[in-house]
């Protein structure tokens, strides 16, 4: 699923709905769209499956908290995409600004090098490939 579905919309409740409101909305919609009540509608099975999935996530407090966090992060990403006239570089600078400057190419590479003490004292420069 590439697009995050709004499970609250699927159940027809607001994002601050109580567990009881979620349960009542699920029961009402389940009766309406259950495949046994709609034998002539081939899409009722798929709709009922989505409804049940939404209920299973929103009725579990841990799953709901994780979903809400994901929904908020998606909303934040959508807002970032609305910024016009800004480059991708400035987007990443805003995200990582609090963690300090980004390292230059190769700055995070490590290697072992044996040098003579006399080279260190004299300030000899060495080229690594």
CSV table of C-alpha atoms in Angstrom, one decimal, residues 7-92:
chain,number,residue,atom,x,y,z
A,7,UNK,CA,-8.7,4.8,9.0
A,8,UNK,CA,-10.8,7.3,10.9
A,9,UNK,CA,-12.5,8.3,7.6
A,10,UNK,CA,-13.1,4.6,6.8
A,11,UNK,CA,-15.0,4.2,10.1
A,12,UNK,CA,-16.6,7.6,9.8
A,13,UNK,CA,-15.3,9.0,13.1
A,14,UNK,CA,-13.1,11.9,14.1
A,15,UNK,CA,-9.4,11.3,15.1
A,16,UNK,CA,-10.3,12.1,18.7
A,17,UNK,CA,-13.1,9.5,18.8
A,18,UNK,CA,-13.4,7.4,22.0
A,19,UNK,CA,-13.1,3.6,21.9
A,20,UNK,CA,-16.8,3.3,22.4
A,21,UNK,CA,-17.5,5.6,19.4
A,22,UNK,CA,-15.2,3.6,17.3
A,23,UNK,CA,-16.8,0.3,18.3
A,24,UNK,CA,-20.3,1.7,17.6
A,25,UNK,CA,-19.3,3.0,14.2
A,26,UNK,CA,-17.7,-0.3,13.3
A,27,UNK,CA,-20.8,-2.3,14.3
A,28,UNK,CA,-23.2,0.0,12.4
A,29,UNK,CA,-21.1,-0.1,9.2
A,30,UNK,CA,-20.4,-3.8,9.5
A,31,UNK,CA,-24.1,-4.5,9.4
A,32,UNK,CA,-24.5,-2.2,6.3
A,33,UNK,CA,-21.7,-3.6,4.2
A,34,UNK,CA,-21.2,-7.2,5.3
A,35,UNK,CA,-20.9,-9.5,2.3
A,36,UNK,CA,-23.7,-11.7,3.6
A,37,UNK,CA,-26.1,-8.7,3.5
A,38,UNK,CA,-24.9,-7.7,0.0
A,39,UNK,CA,-24.6,-10.8,-2.0
A,40,UNK,CA,-25.0,-8.9,-5.3
A,41,UNK,CA,-22.2,-6.5,-4.6
A,42,UNK,CA,-18.8,-8.0,-5.4
A,43,UNK,CA,-16.9,-5.1,-3.7
A,44,UNK,CA,-18.6,-5.6,-0.4
A,45,UNK,CA,-16.0,-8.2,0.7
A,46,UNK,CA,-13.2,-5.8,0.0
A,47,UNK,CA,-15.0,-2.9,1.8
A,48,UNK,CA,-15.8,-5.1,4.8
A,49,UNK,CA,-12.1,-6.2,4.9
A,50,UNK,CA,-10.9,-2.6,5.0
A,51,UNK,CA,-13.5,-1.7,7.6
A,52,UNK,CA,-12.4,-4.6,9.8
A,53,UNK,CA,-8.7,-3.7,9.4
A,54,UNK,CA,-9.4,-0.1,10.4
A,55,UNK,CA,-11.3,-1.3,13.5
A,56,UNK,CA,-8.6,-3.7,14.5
A,57,UNK,CA,-6.0,-0.9,14.4
A,58,UNK,CA,-8.1,1.9,16.0
A,59,UNK,CA,-9.5,-0.3,18.8
A,60,UNK,CA,-6.1,-1.4,20.0
A,61,UNK,CA,-4.4,1.5,22.0
A,62,UNK,CA,-0.8,0.6,21.0
A,63,UNK,CA,-1.7,0.2,17.3
A,64,UNK,CA,-3.7,3.3,17.3
A,65,UNK,CA,-0.9,5.3,18.9
A,66,UNK,CA,1.5,4.0,16.2
A,67,UNK,CA,-0.9,4.8,13.5
A,68,UNK,CA,-1.5,8.3,14.8
A,69,UNK,CA,2.3,8.9,14.9
A,70,UNK,CA,2.6,7.7,11.3
A,71,UNK,CA,-0.3,9.9,10.2
A,72,UNK,CA,1.2,13.0,11.8
A,73,UNK,CA,4.6,12.3,10.2
A,74,UNK,CA,2.9,11.9,6.8
A,75,UNK,CA,1.1,15.1,7.3
A,76,UNK,CA,4.4,16.8,8.1
A,77,UNK,CA,6.0,15.4,5.0
A,78,UNK,CA,3.0,16.6,2.9
A,79,UNK,CA,3.5,20.1,4.3
A,80,UNK,CA,7.2,20.0,3.5
A,81,UNK,CA,6.4,19.2,-0.1
A,82,UNK,CA,4.1,22.2,-0.4
A,83,UNK,CA,7.1,24.5,0.1
A,84,UNK,CA,7.6,26.0,-3.3
A,85,UNK,CA,10.8,27.5,-4.6
A,86,UNK,CA,13.0,25.5,-2.2
A,87,UNK,CA,15.5,22.9,-3.3
A,88,UNK,CA,15.9,19.4,-2.0
A,89,UNK,CA,19.1,20.5,-0.3
A,90,UNK,CA,17.4,23.1,1.8
A,91,UNK,CA,14.7,20.6,2.8
A,92,UNK,CA,17.4,18.3,4.2
